[in-house]
Amino acid sequence: MNTKEIKLNPENIDKALVAEAGAILARGGVVAFPTETVYGLGANALDEAAVKKIFVAKGRPSDNPLIVHIADEKDVLPLVTEIPEKAKMIMQHFWPGPISIIMNKSEKISDYVSAGLKTVAIRMPSNTVAREIIRAAGVPIAAPSANTSGKPSPTVAAHVREDMLGKIDMIADGGSCSVGLESTVIDVTGEIPTILRPGGITLEMLEAVLGDVHAGKGNVETAETPKCPGMKYKHYAPKAEVTIVEYKTDAASTLASLIAQAKQDGRTVGILTDGKSYAACAADFYIDGGETAEVYASNLFDALRAFDAKGADVIYAPLCWQTPMMVAVRNRIYKAAGNRVIYTEE
Ligand code: TXA
Ligand code: MG
C-alpha cells in the first residue's frame, strides 16, 4: 500500500490537507496523526472493517480494546449509556487532554472496538491537529498508539514511519508529542474511580477534583491487570535489554561496575541519563532523558528507539525521583525493562 505522508503545522493548519485526512477516515481508511500523548493510528470507530485494519497494521491481539477519540464534548453521549457525574467532572477539568474515561458503551460501539467488553474508553485530545482531523472525519475515531504491537509508542512522525510505512493510508506529521506517554486511563463505572493506566493526569491531580480515587495497579505493572487488557502484553520493548537502577543519591559507582562487567562480556552499553553526568562510567552511548520527570517522560520512547538505532545491547536507566509524574514514567520503563531492576544503597 502507498502511504501518503503530509506535514501539518499546528500553528497554521492546512485546511485542504486536513480535509484529505478526514476523507480517508470517513471512507474507512487508516490515518496516523499526532496527539499530545503519542501518535495515534486512527480509523472510523463506527466502521468494523476500518477498525479491523488497525489491528492488522499493528499486529495487535484482538482482545485488546481501543480508545475512541472525539473532537467535541457533545460527541460523547451517543457512545455511552450515560455520563456518570465523576466523568463530567473529569471532562470539565482535564478535557481536552491526556486522559481517557471508561464508561458503559452504547450499541454504537461494536465488540471490535471494545474487545467484547461492555465498556468503552473515550478521550478528547488537546492537540489541535488531532482535533481538526477528527472533526474533518465527522465520526468518532478509534486510535491505539501508532507503533507495531510491543514496540515503544511513537512520539514523532519518524517513529510512525519506521513501523507503519506501506501498511496504512496516511501519516500526518504534526511535530513531536508534548506529554510523550499515553493517556491516563480511568474507569468511572464503579463506585470509586480507578486508574487503570497512569499517565500525564496524575493520581494527585484527580484526587484534587474527585476526592477518593483508586490508584489501581498502575505503578506495579505485572501480568495481571484484568480490567485494562492491554497492560498484560509485552510493551515498549526496544531490542536492547533495559535494566533500571534505583538509587538514593548517586548511581555512578554501581553503574561503573555494571558497565565494566557488561563490556567484559562484549556487550555495547548505553545509559539513559536523568539529567546527571555519568561520563566517568565509561558507557558506549549516553542519551539524556532530562532533568525533570515531565521532560524525561517526553523523551523516553524516542530514547529507547535511538539506543536501538545505535546498536546498544544493554541500556541502564538510573532513577531516583519520586514525583507524581514518575508513576507513569516508571510504569512504562519497568515494562520496557521487563521489570529488571537493581536497587542500590548509594
Ligand atoms: O494516549 C493515548 O491513550 C494514545 C493516543 C493515541 O490517544 N492511545 C493509546 O491507545 O495509548 P492504546 O490502544 O495503545 O492503549 C489503550 C489502552 C490499552 O491498555 C487498553 O487495554 C485500554 O487502554 N483500554 C481501552 N479500552 C478499554 C476498556 N473499555 N476497558 C479497559 N481498558 C481499556
Ligand atoms: Mg499502545
Short mmCIF file of C-alpha atoms and ligand atoms in Angstrom, two decimals:
data_model
loop_
_atom_site.label_atom_id
_atom_site.label_comp_id
_atom_site.label_asym_id
_atom_site.label_seq_id
_atom_site.Cartn_x
_atom_site.Cartn_y
_atom_site.Cartn_z
CA MET A 1 0.00 0.00 0.00
CA ASN A 2 1.19 3.51 -0.78
CA THR A 3 1.30 5.57 2.41
CA LYS A 4 0.77 9.27 1.78
CA GLU A 5 2.84 11.48 4.09
CA ILE A 6 1.70 15.01 4.89
CA LYS A 7 3.02 17.73 7.19
CA LEU A 8 0.69 19.84 9.29
CA ASN A 9 1.91 22.88 11.19
CA PRO A 10 -0.13 23.11 14.43
CA GLU A 11 0.23 26.92 14.36
CA ASN A 12 -1.23 27.19 10.89
CA ILE A 13 -3.11 24.06 9.92
CA ASP A 14 -3.55 23.46 6.19
CA LYS A 15 -7.32 23.00 5.80
CA ALA A 16 -7.11 21.16 2.47
CA LEU A 17 -4.72 18.53 3.88
CA VAL A 18 -6.87 18.10 6.99
CA ALA A 19 -9.90 17.60 4.75
CA GLU A 20 -7.99 14.92 2.83
CA ALA A 21 -7.10 13.09 6.06
CA GLY A 22 -10.72 13.38 7.21
CA ALA A 23 -11.99 11.99 3.90
CA ILE A 24 -9.69 8.95 4.14
CA LEU A 25 -11.01 8.23 7.64
CA ALA A 26 -14.62 8.77 6.59
CA ARG A 27 -14.30 6.23 3.79
CA GLY A 28 -12.79 3.56 6.05
CA GLY A 29 -9.04 4.19 5.71
CA VAL A 30 -6.35 4.37 8.39
CA VAL A 31 -4.52 7.63 9.21
CA ALA A 32 -1.75 8.12 11.79
CA PHE A 33 -1.90 11.51 13.48
CA PRO A 34 -0.23 13.32 16.39
CA THR A 35 -1.83 13.81 19.79
CA GLU A 36 -0.36 15.45 22.90
CA THR A 37 0.43 11.98 24.30
CA VAL A 38 1.70 9.80 21.43
CA TYR A 39 0.85 9.35 17.74
CA GLY A 40 -2.42 7.52 17.18
CA LEU A 41 -3.40 5.06 14.44
CA GLY A 42 -6.90 6.23 13.60
CA ALA A 43 -9.90 4.65 11.90
CA ASN A 44 -13.66 5.24 11.94
CA ALA A 45 -14.79 3.74 15.25
CA LEU A 46 -18.25 3.04 13.84
CA ASP A 47 -16.94 1.02 10.87
CA GLU A 48 -15.94 -2.54 11.78
CA ALA A 49 -13.96 -3.13 8.61
CA ALA A 50 -11.96 0.04 9.22
CA VAL A 51 -11.27 -0.90 12.85
CA LYS A 52 -10.05 -4.34 11.78
CA LYS A 53 -7.40 -2.65 9.63
CA ILE A 54 -5.89 -1.09 12.74
CA PHE A 55 -5.42 -4.49 14.38
CA VAL A 56 -3.80 -5.83 11.21
CA ALA A 57 -1.41 -2.86 10.75
CA LYS A 58 -0.26 -3.04 14.39
CA GLY A 59 -0.26 -6.81 14.73
CA ARG A 60 -2.42 -6.21 17.78
CA PRO A 61 -4.21 -9.02 19.65
CA SER A 62 -7.96 -8.68 19.16
CA ASP A 63 -8.74 -8.92 22.88
CA ASN A 64 -7.17 -5.52 23.49
CA PRO A 65 -9.77 -2.72 23.27
CA LEU A 66 -9.26 0.65 21.56
CA ILE A 67 -9.71 4.20 22.83
CA VAL A 68 -12.30 6.25 20.93
CA HIS A 69 -11.27 9.85 20.20
CA ILE A 70 -13.69 12.73 19.76
CA ALA A 71 -13.31 16.41 18.89
CA ASP A 72 -16.19 17.86 20.91
CA GLU A 73 -17.76 17.00 24.25
CA LYS A 74 -21.22 16.64 22.68
CA ASP A 75 -19.89 13.63 20.76
CA VAL A 76 -19.59 11.52 23.94
CA LEU A 77 -23.27 10.96 24.70
CA PRO A 78 -24.15 8.80 21.65
CA LEU A 79 -21.29 6.43 22.51
CA VAL A 80 -22.25 5.65 26.12
CA THR A 81 -25.34 4.64 28.09
CA GLU A 82 -24.91 7.61 30.42
CA ILE A 83 -22.23 10.04 31.51
CA PRO A 84 -21.60 9.50 35.24
CA GLU A 85 -21.13 12.59 37.48
CA LYS A 86 -17.44 11.78 38.02
CA ALA A 87 -16.91 11.56 34.28
CA LYS A 88 -18.43 15.01 33.87
CA MET A 89 -16.02 16.37 36.48
CA ILE A 90 -13.04 14.79 34.73
CA MET A 91 -14.15 16.21 31.38
CA GLN A 92 -14.65 19.66 32.85
CA HIS A 93 -11.21 19.76 34.48
CA PHE A 94 -8.99 17.71 32.20
CA TRP A 95 -10.50 17.70 28.70
CA PRO A 96 -9.31 18.32 26.17
CA GLY A 97 -6.23 16.47 27.41
CA PRO A 98 -4.32 13.28 28.17
CA ILE A 99 -7.00 11.26 29.97
CA SER A 100 -9.30 8.52 28.66
CA ILE A 101 -12.52 7.84 30.53
CA ILE A 102 -14.07 4.37 30.65
CA MET A 103 -17.87 4.36 30.65
CA ASN A 104 -20.57 1.85 29.75
CA LYS A 105 -20.83 1.72 25.97
CA SER A 106 -23.93 2.27 23.85
CA GLU A 107 -24.92 -0.07 20.99
CA LYS A 108 -22.98 2.18 18.59
CA ILE A 109 -19.69 0.76 19.85
CA SER A 110 -19.01 -2.65 18.34
CA ASP A 111 -17.27 -5.53 20.03
CA TYR A 112 -14.31 -4.95 17.72
CA VAL A 113 -13.62 -1.62 19.40
CA SER A 114 -14.31 -2.75 22.95
CA ALA A 115 -12.84 -6.24 22.51
CA GLY A 116 -16.09 -7.68 23.80
CA LEU A 117 -16.20 -5.54 26.98
CA LYS A 118 -19.37 -3.70 28.00
CA THR A 119 -17.37 -0.50 28.36
CA VAL A 120 -15.60 1.97 26.09
CA ALA A 121 -12.66 4.33 26.70
CA ILE A 122 -13.21 7.85 25.34
CA ARG A 123 -10.76 10.71 25.02
CA MET A 124 -10.81 14.24 23.67
CA PRO A 125 -7.21 15.16 22.81
CA SER A 126 -5.91 18.70 23.27
CA ASN A 127 -3.59 18.52 20.24
CA THR A 128 -5.19 20.81 17.65
CA VAL A 129 -4.03 18.75 14.66
CA ALA A 130 -5.70 15.69 16.20
CA ARG A 131 -8.93 17.52 16.88
CA GLU A 132 -9.08 19.08 13.40
CA ILE A 133 -8.56 15.70 11.74
CA ILE A 134 -11.24 14.05 13.91
CA ARG A 135 -13.62 16.92 13.20
CA ALA A 136 -12.94 16.65 9.46
CA ALA A 137 -13.67 12.91 9.57
CA GLY A 138 -17.06 13.66 11.13
CA VAL A 139 -17.04 10.37 13.06
CA PRO A 140 -15.50 9.17 16.34
CA ILE A 141 -12.00 7.82 15.75
CA ALA A 142 -10.67 4.62 17.31
CA ALA A 143 -6.93 5.04 17.79
CA PRO A 144 -4.31 2.98 19.56
CA SER A 145 -0.72 4.19 19.68
CA ALA A 146 0.70 4.08 16.14
CA ASN A 147 3.50 1.58 16.84
CA THR A 148 3.85 -2.05 15.92
CA SER A 149 2.48 -4.01 18.88
CA GLY A 150 5.18 -4.45 21.54
CA LYS A 151 7.41 -1.58 20.37
CA PRO A 152 7.79 1.80 22.13
CA SER A 153 4.94 4.18 21.31
CA PRO A 154 5.73 6.81 18.64
CA THR A 155 6.29 10.40 19.75
CA VAL A 156 7.41 11.80 16.38
CA ALA A 157 6.27 11.01 12.84
CA ALA A 158 9.60 9.32 12.03
CA HIS A 159 8.77 6.58 14.58
CA VAL A 160 5.41 6.01 12.89
CA ARG A 161 7.15 5.84 9.52
CA GLU A 162 9.51 3.15 10.87
CA ASP A 163 6.60 0.94 11.90
CA MET A 164 3.74 1.80 9.52
CA LEU A 165 5.07 2.83 6.11
CA GLY A 166 3.30 0.78 3.43
CA LYS A 167 0.72 -0.51 5.92
CA ILE A 168 -1.66 2.45 6.27
CA ASP A 169 -3.17 5.14 4.04
CA MET A 170 -1.64 8.27 5.53
CA ILE A 171 0.82 9.59 8.11
CA ALA A 172 0.14 13.16 9.24
CA ASP A 173 3.29 14.69 10.70
CA GLY A 174 2.34 17.35 13.24
CA GLY A 175 5.63 17.54 15.14
CA SER A 176 6.52 15.95 18.46
CA CYS A 177 4.10 14.93 21.21
CA SER A 178 4.37 17.17 24.26
CA VAL A 179 3.49 14.66 27.02
CA GLY A 180 5.20 11.70 25.38
CA LEU A 181 3.43 8.95 27.37
CA GLU A 182 -0.01 7.55 26.63
CA SER A 183 -3.07 8.97 28.34
CA THR A 184 -4.17 8.18 31.86
CA VAL A 185 -6.97 5.59 31.66
CA ILE A 186 -9.60 5.95 34.38
CA ASP A 187 -12.63 3.75 34.95
CA VAL A 188 -15.68 5.58 36.32
CA THR A 189 -18.16 2.72 36.04
CA GLY A 190 -17.71 1.72 39.69
CA GLU A 191 -18.36 3.49 43.00
CA ILE A 192 -14.84 4.93 43.21
CA PRO A 193 -12.94 5.97 40.08
CA THR A 194 -9.99 3.68 39.39
CA ILE A 195 -6.85 4.46 37.42
CA LEU A 196 -6.12 1.55 35.07
CA ARG A 197 -3.11 3.15 33.41
CA PRO A 198 -1.14 6.06 34.90
CA GLY A 199 -0.36 9.00 32.61
CA GLY A 200 0.02 12.75 32.37
CA ILE A 201 -3.04 13.40 34.54
CA THR A 202 -1.72 12.08 37.84
CA LEU A 203 -3.45 10.47 40.84
CA GLU A 204 -2.87 13.67 42.83
CA MET A 205 -4.50 15.84 40.16
CA LEU A 206 -7.50 13.53 40.02
CA GLU A 207 -7.89 13.32 43.81
CA ALA A 208 -7.93 17.12 44.00
CA VAL A 209 -11.03 17.13 41.79
CA LEU A 210 -12.78 13.82 42.53
CA GLY A 211 -11.87 13.02 46.14
CA ASP A 212 -11.33 9.29 46.56
CA VAL A 213 -9.55 7.66 43.60
CA HIS A 214 -8.10 4.15 43.47
CA ALA A 215 -4.55 4.14 42.13
CA GLY A 216 -5.11 0.75 40.54
CA LYS A 217 -2.12 -1.42 39.93
CA GLY A 218 -0.62 1.07 37.56
CA ASN A 219 2.66 1.59 39.40
CA VAL A 220 3.49 -2.06 39.91
CA GLU A 221 2.77 -3.43 36.49
CA THR A 222 2.61 -7.17 36.31
CA ALA A 223 0.86 -9.65 34.13
CA GLU A 224 -2.47 -9.23 35.88
CA THR A 225 -4.35 -6.01 35.39
CA PRO A 226 -7.50 -7.72 34.24
CA LYS A 227 -9.56 -4.55 33.81
CA CYS A 228 -7.14 -2.99 31.29
CA PRO A 229 -6.41 -5.83 28.89
CA GLY A 230 -3.61 -4.03 27.09
CA MET A 231 -1.45 -3.96 30.18
CA LYS A 232 -0.77 -7.67 30.09
CA TYR A 233 1.10 -7.64 26.78
CA LYS A 234 4.78 -7.12 26.17
CA HIS A 235 5.23 -3.38 25.79
CA TYR A 236 7.61 -0.63 24.87
CA ALA A 237 10.40 -3.13 24.42
CA PRO A 238 13.47 -1.98 22.50
CA LYS A 239 15.81 -4.64 21.11
CA ALA A 240 18.33 -3.81 23.81
CA GLU A 241 17.96 -5.24 27.29
CA VAL A 242 16.92 -2.49 29.71
CA THR A 243 17.85 -2.53 33.40
CA ILE A 244 16.64 0.10 35.85
CA VAL A 245 18.98 1.21 38.63
CA GLU A 246 17.00 2.70 41.50
CA TYR A 247 19.34 4.80 43.63
CA LYS A 248 19.21 7.23 46.55
CA THR A 249 21.76 9.96 45.87
CA ASP A 250 24.24 8.80 43.22
CA ALA A 251 24.25 5.75 40.96
CA ALA A 252 27.69 6.34 39.45
CA SER A 253 29.77 3.67 41.15
CA THR A 254 27.07 0.99 40.78
CA LEU A 255 26.77 1.85 37.09
CA ALA A 256 30.54 1.83 36.62
CA SER A 257 30.84 -1.74 37.88
CA LEU A 258 27.77 -2.95 35.93
CA ILE A 259 29.18 -1.44 32.77
CA ALA A 260 32.65 -2.83 33.30
CA GLN A 261 31.08 -6.30 33.58
CA ALA A 262 28.87 -5.85 30.52
CA LYS A 263 31.81 -4.68 28.43
CA GLN A 264 33.87 -7.64 29.58
CA ASP A 265 31.05 -9.79 28.21
CA GLY A 266 31.45 -7.99 24.90
CA ARG A 267 28.22 -6.02 25.10
CA THR A 268 27.63 -2.48 23.88
CA VAL A 269 26.23 -0.34 26.69
CA GLY A 270 24.09 2.79 26.79
CA ILE A 271 22.97 4.88 29.75
CA LEU A 272 19.65 6.69 29.67
CA THR A 273 20.67 9.52 31.98
CA ASP A 274 18.44 11.51 34.32
CA GLY A 275 19.90 14.95 33.85
CA LYS A 276 23.16 13.99 35.58
CA SER A 277 26.56 13.25 34.10
CA TYR A 278 27.69 9.64 34.23
CA ALA A 279 30.68 10.31 31.98
CA ALA A 280 33.01 8.51 34.39
CA CYS A 281 31.01 5.27 33.98
CA ALA A 282 32.53 4.66 30.54
CA ALA A 283 29.35 3.63 28.71
CA ASP A 284 29.43 3.47 24.90
CA PHE A 285 26.46 5.80 24.43
CA TYR A 286 24.62 8.32 26.54
CA ILE A 287 21.19 9.72 25.85
CA ASP A 288 19.76 12.20 28.32
CA GLY A 289 16.16 11.77 29.43
CA GLY A 290 16.12 15.22 31.06
CA GLU A 291 16.17 16.93 34.42
CA THR A 292 12.53 16.51 35.42
CA ALA A 293 10.04 13.67 35.26
CA GLU A 294 7.96 15.63 32.74
CA VAL A 295 10.87 16.14 30.37
CA TYR A 296 12.04 12.56 30.88
CA ALA A 297 8.52 11.34 30.01
CA SER A 298 8.54 13.28 26.76
CA ASN A 299 11.95 11.84 25.77
CA LEU A 300 11.61 8.25 26.97
CA PHE A 301 10.19 6.45 23.92
CA ASP A 302 12.39 8.35 21.49
CA ALA A 303 15.44 7.47 23.59
CA LEU A 304 14.57 3.76 23.60
CA ARG A 305 14.29 3.76 19.81
CA ALA A 306 17.50 5.80 19.48
CA PHE A 307 19.50 3.27 21.54
CA ASP A 308 18.30 0.54 19.18
CA ALA A 309 19.38 2.60 16.18
CA LYS A 310 22.85 2.96 17.73
CA GLY A 311 23.06 -0.77 18.28
CA ALA A 312 23.10 -0.90 22.08
CA ASP A 313 22.88 -4.39 23.59
CA VAL A 314 22.24 -3.15 27.11
CA ILE A 315 20.64 0.04 28.45
CA TYR A 316 20.97 1.13 32.08
CA ALA A 317 18.43 3.64 33.34
CA PRO A 318 19.30 5.24 36.71
CA LEU A 319 16.24 6.65 38.50
CA CYS A 320 15.69 8.30 41.89
CA TRP A 321 12.83 10.79 41.51
CA GLN A 322 9.59 10.24 43.42
CA THR A 323 7.19 12.81 41.96
CA PRO A 324 3.57 12.20 40.83
CA MET A 325 4.59 12.00 37.14
CA MET A 326 7.15 9.31 37.96
CA VAL A 327 4.33 6.81 38.49
CA ALA A 328 3.58 6.94 34.75
CA VAL A 329 7.26 7.06 33.81
CA ARG A 330 8.09 4.02 35.98
CA ASN A 331 5.04 2.17 34.65
CA ARG A 332 6.38 2.45 31.08
CA ILE A 333 10.07 1.98 31.70
CA TYR A 334 9.58 -1.01 34.01
CA LYS A 335 7.68 -2.67 31.19
CA ALA A 336 10.42 -1.80 28.72
CA ALA A 337 12.80 -3.43 31.20
CA GLY A 338 10.61 -6.49 31.71
CA ASN A 339 10.78 -5.46 35.40
CA ARG A 340 14.57 -5.89 35.54
CA VAL A 341 15.66 -3.60 38.38
CA ILE A 342 18.65 -3.20 40.66
CA TYR A 343 18.34 -1.28 43.93
CA THR A 344 21.44 0.40 45.23
CA GLU A 345 22.02 1.99 48.64
CA GLU A 346 24.24 4.62 47.01
O1 TXA B 1 -2.70 8.48 24.77
C1 TXA B 1 -3.33 7.51 24.36
O2 TXA B 1 -4.20 6.95 25.02
C2 TXA B 1 -3.00 7.01 22.93
C3 TXA B 1 -3.37 8.13 21.96
C4 TXA B 1 -3.27 7.70 20.53
O3 TXA B 1 -4.62 8.63 22.26
N1 TXA B 1 -3.68 5.80 22.66
C5 TXA B 1 -3.32 4.63 23.26
O4 TXA B 1 -4.06 3.55 22.87
O5 TXA B 1 -2.44 4.55 24.08
P1 TXA B 1 -3.58 2.05 23.12
O6 TXA B 1 -4.55 1.23 22.36
O7 TXA B 1 -2.16 1.90 22.79
O8 TXA B 1 -3.84 1.82 24.64
C6 TXA B 1 -5.16 1.75 25.13
C7 TXA B 1 -5.19 1.14 26.50
C8 TXA B 1 -4.94 -0.35 26.44
O9 TXA B 1 -4.13 -0.73 27.54
C9 TXA B 1 -6.37 -0.91 26.57
O10 TXA B 1 -6.37 -2.20 27.12
C10 TXA B 1 -7.02 0.10 27.46
O11 TXA B 1 -6.48 1.35 27.08
N2 TXA B 1 -8.49 0.15 27.24
C11 TXA B 1 -9.14 0.59 26.15
N3 TXA B 1 -10.47 0.44 26.30
C12 TXA B 1 -10.67 -0.12 27.50
C13 TXA B 1 -11.82 -0.54 28.22
N4 TXA B 1 -13.05 -0.42 27.74
N5 TXA B 1 -11.62 -1.08 29.45
C14 TXA B 1 -10.39 -1.21 29.95
N6 TXA B 1 -9.27 -0.83 29.33
C15 TXA B 1 -9.39 -0.30 28.11
MG MG B 2 -0.15 1.27 22.84
#
